[in-house]
Amino acid sequence: QKEVEQDPGPLSVPEGAIVSLNCTYSNSAFQYFMWYRQYSRKGPELLMYTYSSGNKEDGRFTAQVDKSSKYISLFIRDSQPSDSATYLCAMSASGTYKYIFGTGTRLKVLA
Amino acid sequence: DTAVSQTPKYLVTQMGNDKSIKCEQNLGHDTMYWYKQDSKKFLKIMFSYNNKELIINETVPNRFSPKSPDKAHLNLHINSLELGDSAVYFCASSNRQGNYGYTFGSGTRLTVV
């Protein structure tokens, strides 16, 4: 079993839809959680980071962490064609200097 | 203006050759990383340096040798290239533990033929 699991997709949604992207993990020591967006042939760019449990909102993006279920989510409201990309979750335990990435979910937002 | 820059962007080379990839960051970060992304988009850490000191060295063949001359630069030298080394290599930087996220370069696409 991988430490971080993520559905590879592709996930296709119509423009304006609410998108839910998810990751599960097995290591209960993970405390730092991040979401990256990667466009084709580009480097990943950081969207959101959270520490421990709870929600964090930034514009159209909301990140949720449920440590009891070892489950994190990224919600995208009012999705746009420009949101079409691969979304990667990443997580780390305190003091390890190392983030473990999920394999990414490919999202297509159809105009 | 580029925050993390890698050169070259593309590298096509024959098996058995030795090649280097260079990375520089101007963000004032003290930690730098090399990640490998395979054809299935899986990002796996290879090495990390904090203030020129190696702090992460994953199970990577010793044909791969990182070098950090200062905290703004991290290079990757690969000896005796193999077909399986074909991938995209990303450099990244962060503050000490990366708790506020990494800034990635745009990647070096290595193809070994």
PDB file of C-alpha atoms in Angstrom:
ATOM      1  CA  GLN A   1       0.000   0.000   0.000  1.00  0.00           C
ATOM      2  CA  LYS A   2       1.363   3.430  -0.952  1.00  0.00           C
ATOM      3  CA  GLU A   3       1.701   6.009   1.811  1.00  0.00           C
ATOM      4  CA  VAL A   4      -0.439   8.457  -0.148  1.00  0.00           C
ATOM      5  CA  GLU A   5      -3.241   7.395  -2.483  1.00  0.00           C
ATOM      6  CA  GLN A   6      -4.884   9.614  -5.056  1.00  0.00           C
ATOM      7  CA  ASP A   7      -7.334   8.738  -7.825  1.00  0.00           C
ATOM      8  CA  PRO A   8      -5.538   9.460 -11.105  1.00  0.00           C
ATOM      9  CA  GLY A   9      -8.714  10.442 -12.963  1.00  0.00           C
ATOM     10  CA  PRO A  10      -9.231  11.978 -15.436  1.00  0.00           C
ATOM     11  CA  LEU A  11     -12.082  13.841 -13.819  1.00  0.00           C
ATOM     12  CA  SER A  12     -14.205  15.775 -16.327  1.00  0.00           C
ATOM     13  CA  VAL A  13     -16.633  18.439 -15.134  1.00  0.00           C
ATOM     14  CA  PRO A  14     -18.600  21.238 -16.818  1.00  0.00           C
ATOM     15  CA  GLU A  15     -17.533  24.831 -16.320  1.00  0.00           C
ATOM     16  CA  GLY A  16     -18.954  26.292 -13.113  1.00  0.00           C
ATOM     17  CA  ALA A  17     -19.131  22.952 -11.291  1.00  0.00           C
ATOM     18  CA  ILE A  18     -17.790  22.361  -7.789  1.00  0.00           C
ATOM     19  CA  VAL A  19     -14.839  19.985  -7.949  1.00  0.00           C
ATOM     20  CA  SER A  20     -13.787  17.704  -5.126  1.00  0.00           C
ATOM     21  CA  LEU A  21     -10.286  16.208  -5.179  1.00  0.00           C
ATOM     22  CA  ASN A  22      -9.191  13.781  -2.499  1.00  0.00           C
ATOM     23  CA  CYS A  23      -6.218  11.945  -1.042  1.00  0.00           C
ATOM     24  CA  THR A  24      -5.984   9.256   1.597  1.00  0.00           C
ATOM     25  CA  TYR A  25      -2.880   8.395   3.558  1.00  0.00           C
ATOM     26  CA  SER A  26      -1.653   5.739   5.923  1.00  0.00           C
ATOM     27  CA  ASN A  27       0.974   7.513   8.063  1.00  0.00           C
ATOM     28  CA  SER A  28      -0.671   9.026  11.151  1.00  0.00           C
ATOM     29  CA  ALA A  29       2.459  11.143  11.761  1.00  0.00           C
ATOM     30  CA  PHE A  30       1.680  13.375   8.778  1.00  0.00           C
ATOM     31  CA  GLN A  31       0.873  16.885   9.993  1.00  0.00           C
ATOM     32  CA  TYR A  32       1.626  19.180   7.061  1.00  0.00           C
ATOM     33  CA  PHE A  33      -0.601  18.962   3.993  1.00  0.00           C
ATOM     34  CA  MET A  34      -0.327  20.700   0.670  1.00  0.00           C
ATOM     35  CA  TRP A  35      -2.005  20.865  -2.708  1.00  0.00           C
ATOM     36  CA  TYR A  36      -0.136  21.632  -5.901  1.00  0.00           C
ATOM     37  CA  ARG A  37      -1.392  22.282  -9.397  1.00  0.00           C
ATOM     38  CA  GLN A  38       0.671  21.151 -12.371  1.00  0.00           C
ATOM     39  CA  TYR A  39      -0.038  22.218 -15.906  1.00  0.00           C
ATOM     40  CA  SER A  40       1.273  20.072 -18.738  1.00  0.00           C
ATOM     41  CA  ARG A  41       5.050  20.352 -19.135  1.00  0.00           C
ATOM     42  CA  LYS A  42       5.347  22.759 -16.209  1.00  0.00           C
ATOM     43  CA  GLY A  43       6.548  22.461 -12.630  1.00  0.00           C
ATOM     44  CA  PRO A  44       4.055  22.000  -9.776  1.00  0.00           C
ATOM     45  CA  GLU A  45       2.862  25.252  -8.194  1.00  0.00           C
ATOM     46  CA  LEU A  46       1.667  25.510  -4.623  1.00  0.00           C
ATOM     47  CA  LEU A  47      -2.058  26.182  -4.173  1.00  0.00           C
ATOM     48  CA  MET A  48      -2.719  25.620  -0.483  1.00  0.00           C
ATOM     49  CA  TYR A  49      -0.975  24.419   2.637  1.00  0.00           C
ATOM     50  CA  THR A  50      -2.507  23.433   5.965  1.00  0.00           C
ATOM     51  CA  TYR A  51      -1.245  22.206   9.281  1.00  0.00           C
ATOM     52  CA  SER A  52      -3.008  19.418  11.185  1.00  0.00           C
ATOM     53  CA  SER A  53      -6.803  19.248  10.906  1.00  0.00           C
ATOM     54  CA  GLY A  54      -9.380  21.762   9.801  1.00  0.00           C
ATOM     55  CA  ASN A  55     -10.338  23.873   6.822  1.00  0.00           C
ATOM     56  CA  LYS A  56      -8.576  26.628   4.956  1.00  0.00           C
ATOM     57  CA  GLU A  57     -10.087  28.826   2.273  1.00  0.00           C
ATOM     58  CA  ASP A  58      -8.375  30.914  -0.398  1.00  0.00           C
ATOM     59  CA  GLY A  59     -10.589  32.411  -3.064  1.00  0.00           C
ATOM     60  CA  ARG A  60     -12.294  29.609  -4.971  1.00  0.00           C
ATOM     61  CA  PHE A  61     -10.192  26.947  -3.245  1.00  0.00           C
ATOM     62  CA  THR A  62     -10.909  25.224   0.078  1.00  0.00           C
ATOM     63  CA  ALA A  63      -8.613  22.637   1.647  1.00  0.00           C
ATOM     64  CA  GLN A  64      -9.916  20.242   4.294  1.00  0.00           C
ATOM     65  CA  VAL A  65      -7.978  17.854   6.496  1.00  0.00           C
ATOM     66  CA  ASP A  66      -9.592  15.050   8.491  1.00  0.00           C
ATOM     67  CA  LYS A  67      -6.784  13.423  10.428  1.00  0.00           C
ATOM     68  CA  SER A  68      -9.092  10.947  12.166  1.00  0.00           C
ATOM     69  CA  SER A  69     -10.001   9.485   8.755  1.00  0.00           C
ATOM     70  CA  LYS A  70      -6.564  10.148   7.216  1.00  0.00           C
ATOM     71  CA  TYR A  71      -8.280  11.980   4.383  1.00  0.00           C
ATOM     72  CA  ILE A  72      -7.683  15.358   2.777  1.00  0.00           C
ATOM     73  CA  SER A  73      -9.731  17.213   0.188  1.00  0.00           C
ATOM     74  CA  LEU A  74      -9.440  20.184  -2.125  1.00  0.00           C
ATOM     75  CA  PHE A  75     -12.630  21.845  -3.318  1.00  0.00           C
ATOM     76  CA  ILE A  76     -12.696  24.161  -6.286  1.00  0.00           C
ATOM     77  CA  ARG A  77     -15.790  26.344  -6.631  1.00  0.00           C
ATOM     78  CA  ASP A  78     -16.992  27.827  -9.921  1.00  0.00           C
ATOM     79  CA  SER A  79     -14.455  25.760 -11.857  1.00  0.00           C
ATOM     80  CA  GLN A  80     -12.982  27.309 -14.997  1.00  0.00           C
ATOM     81  CA  PRO A  81     -11.365  25.757 -18.084  1.00  0.00           C
ATOM     82  CA  SER A  82      -8.103  27.303 -16.832  1.00  0.00           C
ATOM     83  CA  ASP A  83      -8.337  24.991 -13.800  1.00  0.00           C
ATOM     84  CA  SER A  84      -7.694  22.036 -16.123  1.00  0.00           C
ATOM     85  CA  ALA A  85      -4.461  20.546 -14.808  1.00  0.00           C
ATOM     86  CA  THR A  86      -3.111  17.740 -12.643  1.00  0.00           C
ATOM     87  CA  TYR A  87      -3.618  18.285  -8.911  1.00  0.00           C
ATOM     88  CA  LEU A  88      -1.101  16.744  -6.541  1.00  0.00           C
ATOM     89  CA  CYS A  89      -1.465  16.341  -2.810  1.00  0.00           C
ATOM     90  CA  ALA A  90       1.639  16.216  -0.636  1.00  0.00           C
ATOM     91  CA  MET A  91       2.162  15.589   3.045  1.00  0.00           C
ATOM     92  CA  SER A  92       4.903  15.473   5.623  1.00  0.00           C
ATOM     93  CA  ALA A  93       5.583  14.511   9.195  1.00  0.00           C
ATOM     94  CA  SER A  94       7.115  17.092  11.498  1.00  0.00           C
ATOM     95  CA  GLY A  95      10.902  17.303  11.328  1.00  0.00           C
ATOM     96  CA  THR A  96      11.330  15.025   8.304  1.00  0.00           C
ATOM     97  CA  TYR A  97      12.103  17.677   5.642  1.00  0.00           C
ATOM     98  CA  LYS A  98      10.406  15.372   3.168  1.00  0.00           C
ATOM     99  CA  TYR A  99       7.031  15.605   1.476  1.00  0.00           C
ATOM    100  CA  ILE A 100       5.406  12.510   0.062  1.00  0.00           C
ATOM    101  CA  PHE A 101       3.382  13.233  -3.048  1.00  0.00           C
ATOM    102  CA  GLY A 102       0.283  11.537  -4.376  1.00  0.00           C
ATOM    103  CA  THR A 103       0.276  10.465  -8.007  1.00  0.00           C
ATOM    104  CA  GLY A 104      -2.004  13.349  -8.997  1.00  0.00           C
ATOM    105  CA  THR A 105      -5.565  13.652 -10.304  1.00  0.00           C
ATOM    106  CA  ARG A 106      -6.021  14.952 -13.821  1.00  0.00           C
ATOM    107  CA  LEU A 107      -8.891  17.457 -13.978  1.00  0.00           C
ATOM    108  CA  LYS A 108     -10.609  18.639 -17.160  1.00  0.00           C
ATOM    109  CA  VAL A 109     -13.061  21.517 -16.947  1.00  0.00           C
ATOM    110  CA  LEU A 110     -15.167  21.639 -20.085  1.00  0.00           C
ATOM    111  CA  ALA A 111     -16.301  25.012 -21.470  1.00  0.00           C
TER     112      ALA A 111
ATOM    113  CA  ASP B   1      12.866  37.294 -12.179  1.00  0.00           C
ATOM    114  CA  THR B   2      12.573  33.496 -12.237  1.00  0.00           C
ATOM    115  CA  ALA B   3      12.436  32.068  -8.716  1.00  0.00           C
ATOM    116  CA  VAL B   4      13.843  28.570  -9.346  1.00  0.00           C
ATOM    117  CA  SER B   5      15.592  28.088 -12.643  1.00  0.00           C
ATOM    118  CA  GLN B   6      16.893  24.841 -14.072  1.00  0.00           C
ATOM    119  CA  THR B   7      19.102  24.239 -17.059  1.00  0.00           C
ATOM    120  CA  PRO B   8      18.829  22.658 -19.495  1.00  0.00           C
ATOM    121  CA  LYS B   9      15.079  22.309 -20.109  1.00  0.00           C
ATOM    122  CA  TYR B  10      15.571  19.339 -22.403  1.00  0.00           C
ATOM    123  CA  LEU B  11      18.369  16.798 -22.528  1.00  0.00           C
ATOM    124  CA  VAL B  12      18.600  13.953 -25.035  1.00  0.00           C
ATOM    125  CA  THR B  13      21.616  11.719 -24.647  1.00  0.00           C
ATOM    126  CA  GLN B  14      22.870   8.229 -25.313  1.00  0.00           C
ATOM    127  CA  MET B  15      23.149   5.415 -22.798  1.00  0.00           C
ATOM    128  CA  GLY B  16      26.426   5.421 -20.954  1.00  0.00           C
ATOM    129  CA  ASN B  17      26.984   9.178 -21.166  1.00  0.00           C
ATOM    130  CA  ASP B  18      27.480  11.481 -18.168  1.00  0.00           C
ATOM    131  CA  LYS B  19      25.343  14.608 -17.861  1.00  0.00           C
ATOM    132  CA  SER B  20      24.669  17.428 -15.397  1.00  0.00           C
ATOM    133  CA  ILE B  21      21.600  19.499 -14.555  1.00  0.00           C
ATOM    134  CA  LYS B  22      21.951  22.844 -12.810  1.00  0.00           C
ATOM    135  CA  CYS B  23      19.534  24.615 -10.482  1.00  0.00           C
ATOM    136  CA  GLU B  24      19.555  28.077  -8.948  1.00  0.00           C
ATOM    137  CA  GLN B  25      17.051  29.839  -6.692  1.00  0.00           C
ATOM    138  CA  ASN B  26      16.809  33.533  -5.830  1.00  0.00           C
ATOM    139  CA  LEU B  27      14.167  33.233  -3.093  1.00  0.00           C
ATOM    140  CA  GLY B  28      16.560  33.271  -0.161  1.00  0.00           C
ATOM    141  CA  HIS B  29      15.523  29.722   0.782  1.00  0.00           C
ATOM    142  CA  ASP B  30      18.004  27.572   2.644  1.00  0.00           C
ATOM    143  CA  THR B  31      16.784  24.148   1.522  1.00  0.00           C
ATOM    144  CA  MET B  32      16.852  22.710  -1.979  1.00  0.00           C
ATOM    145  CA  TYR B  33      15.621  19.428  -3.425  1.00  0.00           C
ATOM    146  CA  TRP B  34      15.787  17.173  -6.437  1.00  0.00           C
ATOM    147  CA  TYR B  35      12.626  15.279  -7.366  1.00  0.00           C
ATOM    148  CA  LYS B  36      12.141  12.769 -10.176  1.00  0.00           C
ATOM    149  CA  GLN B  37       8.785  12.566 -11.966  1.00  0.00           C
ATOM    150  CA  ASP B  38       8.189   9.428 -13.969  1.00  0.00           C
ATOM    151  CA  SER B  39       5.887   8.903 -16.934  1.00  0.00           C
ATOM    152  CA  LYS B  40       2.943   8.299 -14.582  1.00  0.00           C
ATOM    153  CA  LYS B  41       3.460  11.716 -13.004  1.00  0.00           C
ATOM    154  CA  PHE B  42       4.676  10.266  -9.708  1.00  0.00           C
ATOM    155  CA  LEU B  43       7.009  12.730  -7.936  1.00  0.00           C
ATOM    156  CA  LYS B  44       9.659  11.059  -5.825  1.00  0.00           C
ATOM    157  CA  ILE B  45      12.260  12.838  -3.749  1.00  0.00           C
ATOM    158  CA  MET B  46      15.889  12.031  -4.490  1.00  0.00           C
ATOM    159  CA  PHE B  47      17.991  14.447  -2.450  1.00  0.00           C
ATOM    160  CA  SER B  48      17.706  17.468  -0.205  1.00  0.00           C
ATOM    161  CA  TYR B  49      20.308  19.973   0.961  1.00  0.00           C
ATOM    162  CA  ASN B  50      19.991  22.455   3.791  1.00  0.00           C
ATOM    163  CA  ASN B  51      22.648  25.182   3.779  1.00  0.00           C
ATOM    164  CA  LYS B  52      24.951  23.026   1.632  1.00  0.00           C
ATOM    165  CA  GLU B  53      24.520  20.024   3.927  1.00  0.00           C
ATOM    166  CA  LEU B  54      22.958  16.818   2.563  1.00  0.00           C
ATOM    167  CA  ILE B  55      19.912  16.006   4.724  1.00  0.00           C
ATOM    168  CA  ILE B  56      17.955  13.585   2.563  1.00  0.00           C
ATOM    169  CA  ASN B  57      19.454  10.903   0.373  1.00  0.00           C
ATOM    170  CA  GLU B  58      16.786   8.476  -0.756  1.00  0.00           C
ATOM    171  CA  THR B  59      17.499   5.095  -2.270  1.00  0.00           C
ATOM    172  CA  VAL B  60      19.046   6.467  -5.436  1.00  0.00           C
ATOM    173  CA  PRO B  61      21.772   4.712  -7.463  1.00  0.00           C
ATOM    174  CA  ASN B  62      25.186   6.162  -6.665  1.00  0.00           C
ATOM    175  CA  ARG B  63      25.471   7.105 -10.344  1.00  0.00           C
ATOM    176  CA  PHE B  64      23.506  10.181  -9.194  1.00  0.00           C
ATOM    177  CA  SER B  65      25.589  12.712  -7.304  1.00  0.00           C
ATOM    178  CA  PRO B  66      24.220  16.020  -6.088  1.00  0.00           C
ATOM    179  CA  LYS B  67      26.426  18.998  -5.323  1.00  0.00           C
ATOM    180  CA  SER B  68      25.519  22.213  -3.537  1.00  0.00           C
ATOM    181  CA  PRO B  69      28.261  24.852  -3.794  1.00  0.00           C
ATOM    182  CA  ASP B  70      26.126  27.319  -1.815  1.00  0.00           C
ATOM    183  CA  LYS B  71      22.568  27.485  -0.526  1.00  0.00           C
ATOM    184  CA  ALA B  72      21.283  29.076  -3.750  1.00  0.00           C
ATOM    185  CA  HIS B  73      22.590  26.363  -6.047  1.00  0.00           C
ATOM    186  CA  LEU B  74      22.035  22.622  -6.316  1.00  0.00           C
ATOM    187  CA  ASN B  75      23.367  20.605  -9.215  1.00  0.00           C
ATOM    188  CA  LEU B  76      22.800  16.985 -10.192  1.00  0.00           C
ATOM    189  CA  HIS B  77      25.399  14.931 -12.006  1.00  0.00           C
ATOM    190  CA  ILE B  78      24.458  11.578 -13.499  1.00  0.00           C
ATOM    191  CA  ASN B  79      27.068   9.044 -14.585  1.00  0.00           C
ATOM    192  CA  SER B  80      26.617   6.143 -16.999  1.00  0.00           C
ATOM    193  CA  LEU B  81      23.084   7.069 -17.987  1.00  0.00           C
ATOM    194  CA  GLU B  82      20.573   4.241 -18.412  1.00  0.00           C
ATOM    195  CA  LEU B  83      17.272   4.047 -20.296  1.00  0.00           C
ATOM    196  CA  GLY B  84      15.406   3.952 -16.966  1.00  0.00           C
ATOM    197  CA  ASP B  85      16.799   7.360 -16.037  1.00  0.00           C
ATOM    198  CA  SER B  86      14.503   8.957 -18.616  1.00  0.00           C
ATOM    199  CA  ALA B  87      12.133  11.202 -16.649  1.00  0.00           C
ATOM    200  CA  VAL B  88      11.512  14.813 -15.744  1.00  0.00           C
ATOM    201  CA  TYR B  89      13.790  16.060 -12.969  1.00  0.00           C
ATOM    202  CA  PHE B  90      12.521  18.925 -10.847  1.00  0.00           C
ATOM    203  CA  CYS B  91      14.518  21.152  -8.590  1.00  0.00           C
ATOM    204  CA  ALA B  92      12.676  22.829  -5.708  1.00  0.00           C
ATOM    205  CA  SER B  93      13.477  25.092  -2.802  1.00  0.00           C
ATOM    206  CA  SER B  94      11.869  25.969   0.514  1.00  0.00           C
ATOM    207  CA  ASN B  95      12.484  27.309   3.996  1.00  0.00           C
ATOM    208  CA  ARG B  96      14.125  24.899   6.405  1.00  0.00           C
ATOM    209  CA  GLN B  97      11.400  22.261   6.701  1.00  0.00           C
ATOM    210  CA  GLY B  98       9.242  23.214   3.786  1.00  0.00           C
ATOM    211  CA  ASN B  99       6.227  23.862   5.976  1.00  0.00           C
ATOM    212  CA  TYR B 100       5.100  26.701   3.744  1.00  0.00           C
ATOM    213  CA  GLY B 101       5.527  24.670   0.587  1.00  0.00           C
ATOM    214  CA  TYR B 102       8.083  24.229  -2.097  1.00  0.00           C
ATOM    215  CA  THR B 103       8.757  26.386  -5.115  1.00  0.00           C
ATOM    216  CA  PHE B 104       9.517  24.166  -8.077  1.00  0.00           C
ATOM    217  CA  GLY B 105      11.532  24.852 -11.180  1.00  0.00           C
ATOM    218  CA  SER B 106      10.058  24.128 -14.588  1.00  0.00           C
ATOM    219  CA  GLY B 107      11.834  20.786 -14.887  1.00  0.00           C
ATOM    220  CA  THR B 108      14.467  19.132 -17.044  1.00  0.00           C
ATOM    221  CA  ARG B 109      13.118  16.505 -19.412  1.00  0.00           C
ATOM    222  CA  LEU B 110      15.827  13.856 -19.742  1.00  0.00           C
ATOM    223  CA  THR B 111      15.567  11.289 -22.534  1.00  0.00           C
ATOM    224  CA  VAL B 112      18.142   8.520 -22.689  1.00  0.00           C
ATOM    225  CA  VAL B 113      18.299   6.707 -26.038  1.00  0.00           C
TER     226      VAL B 113
END
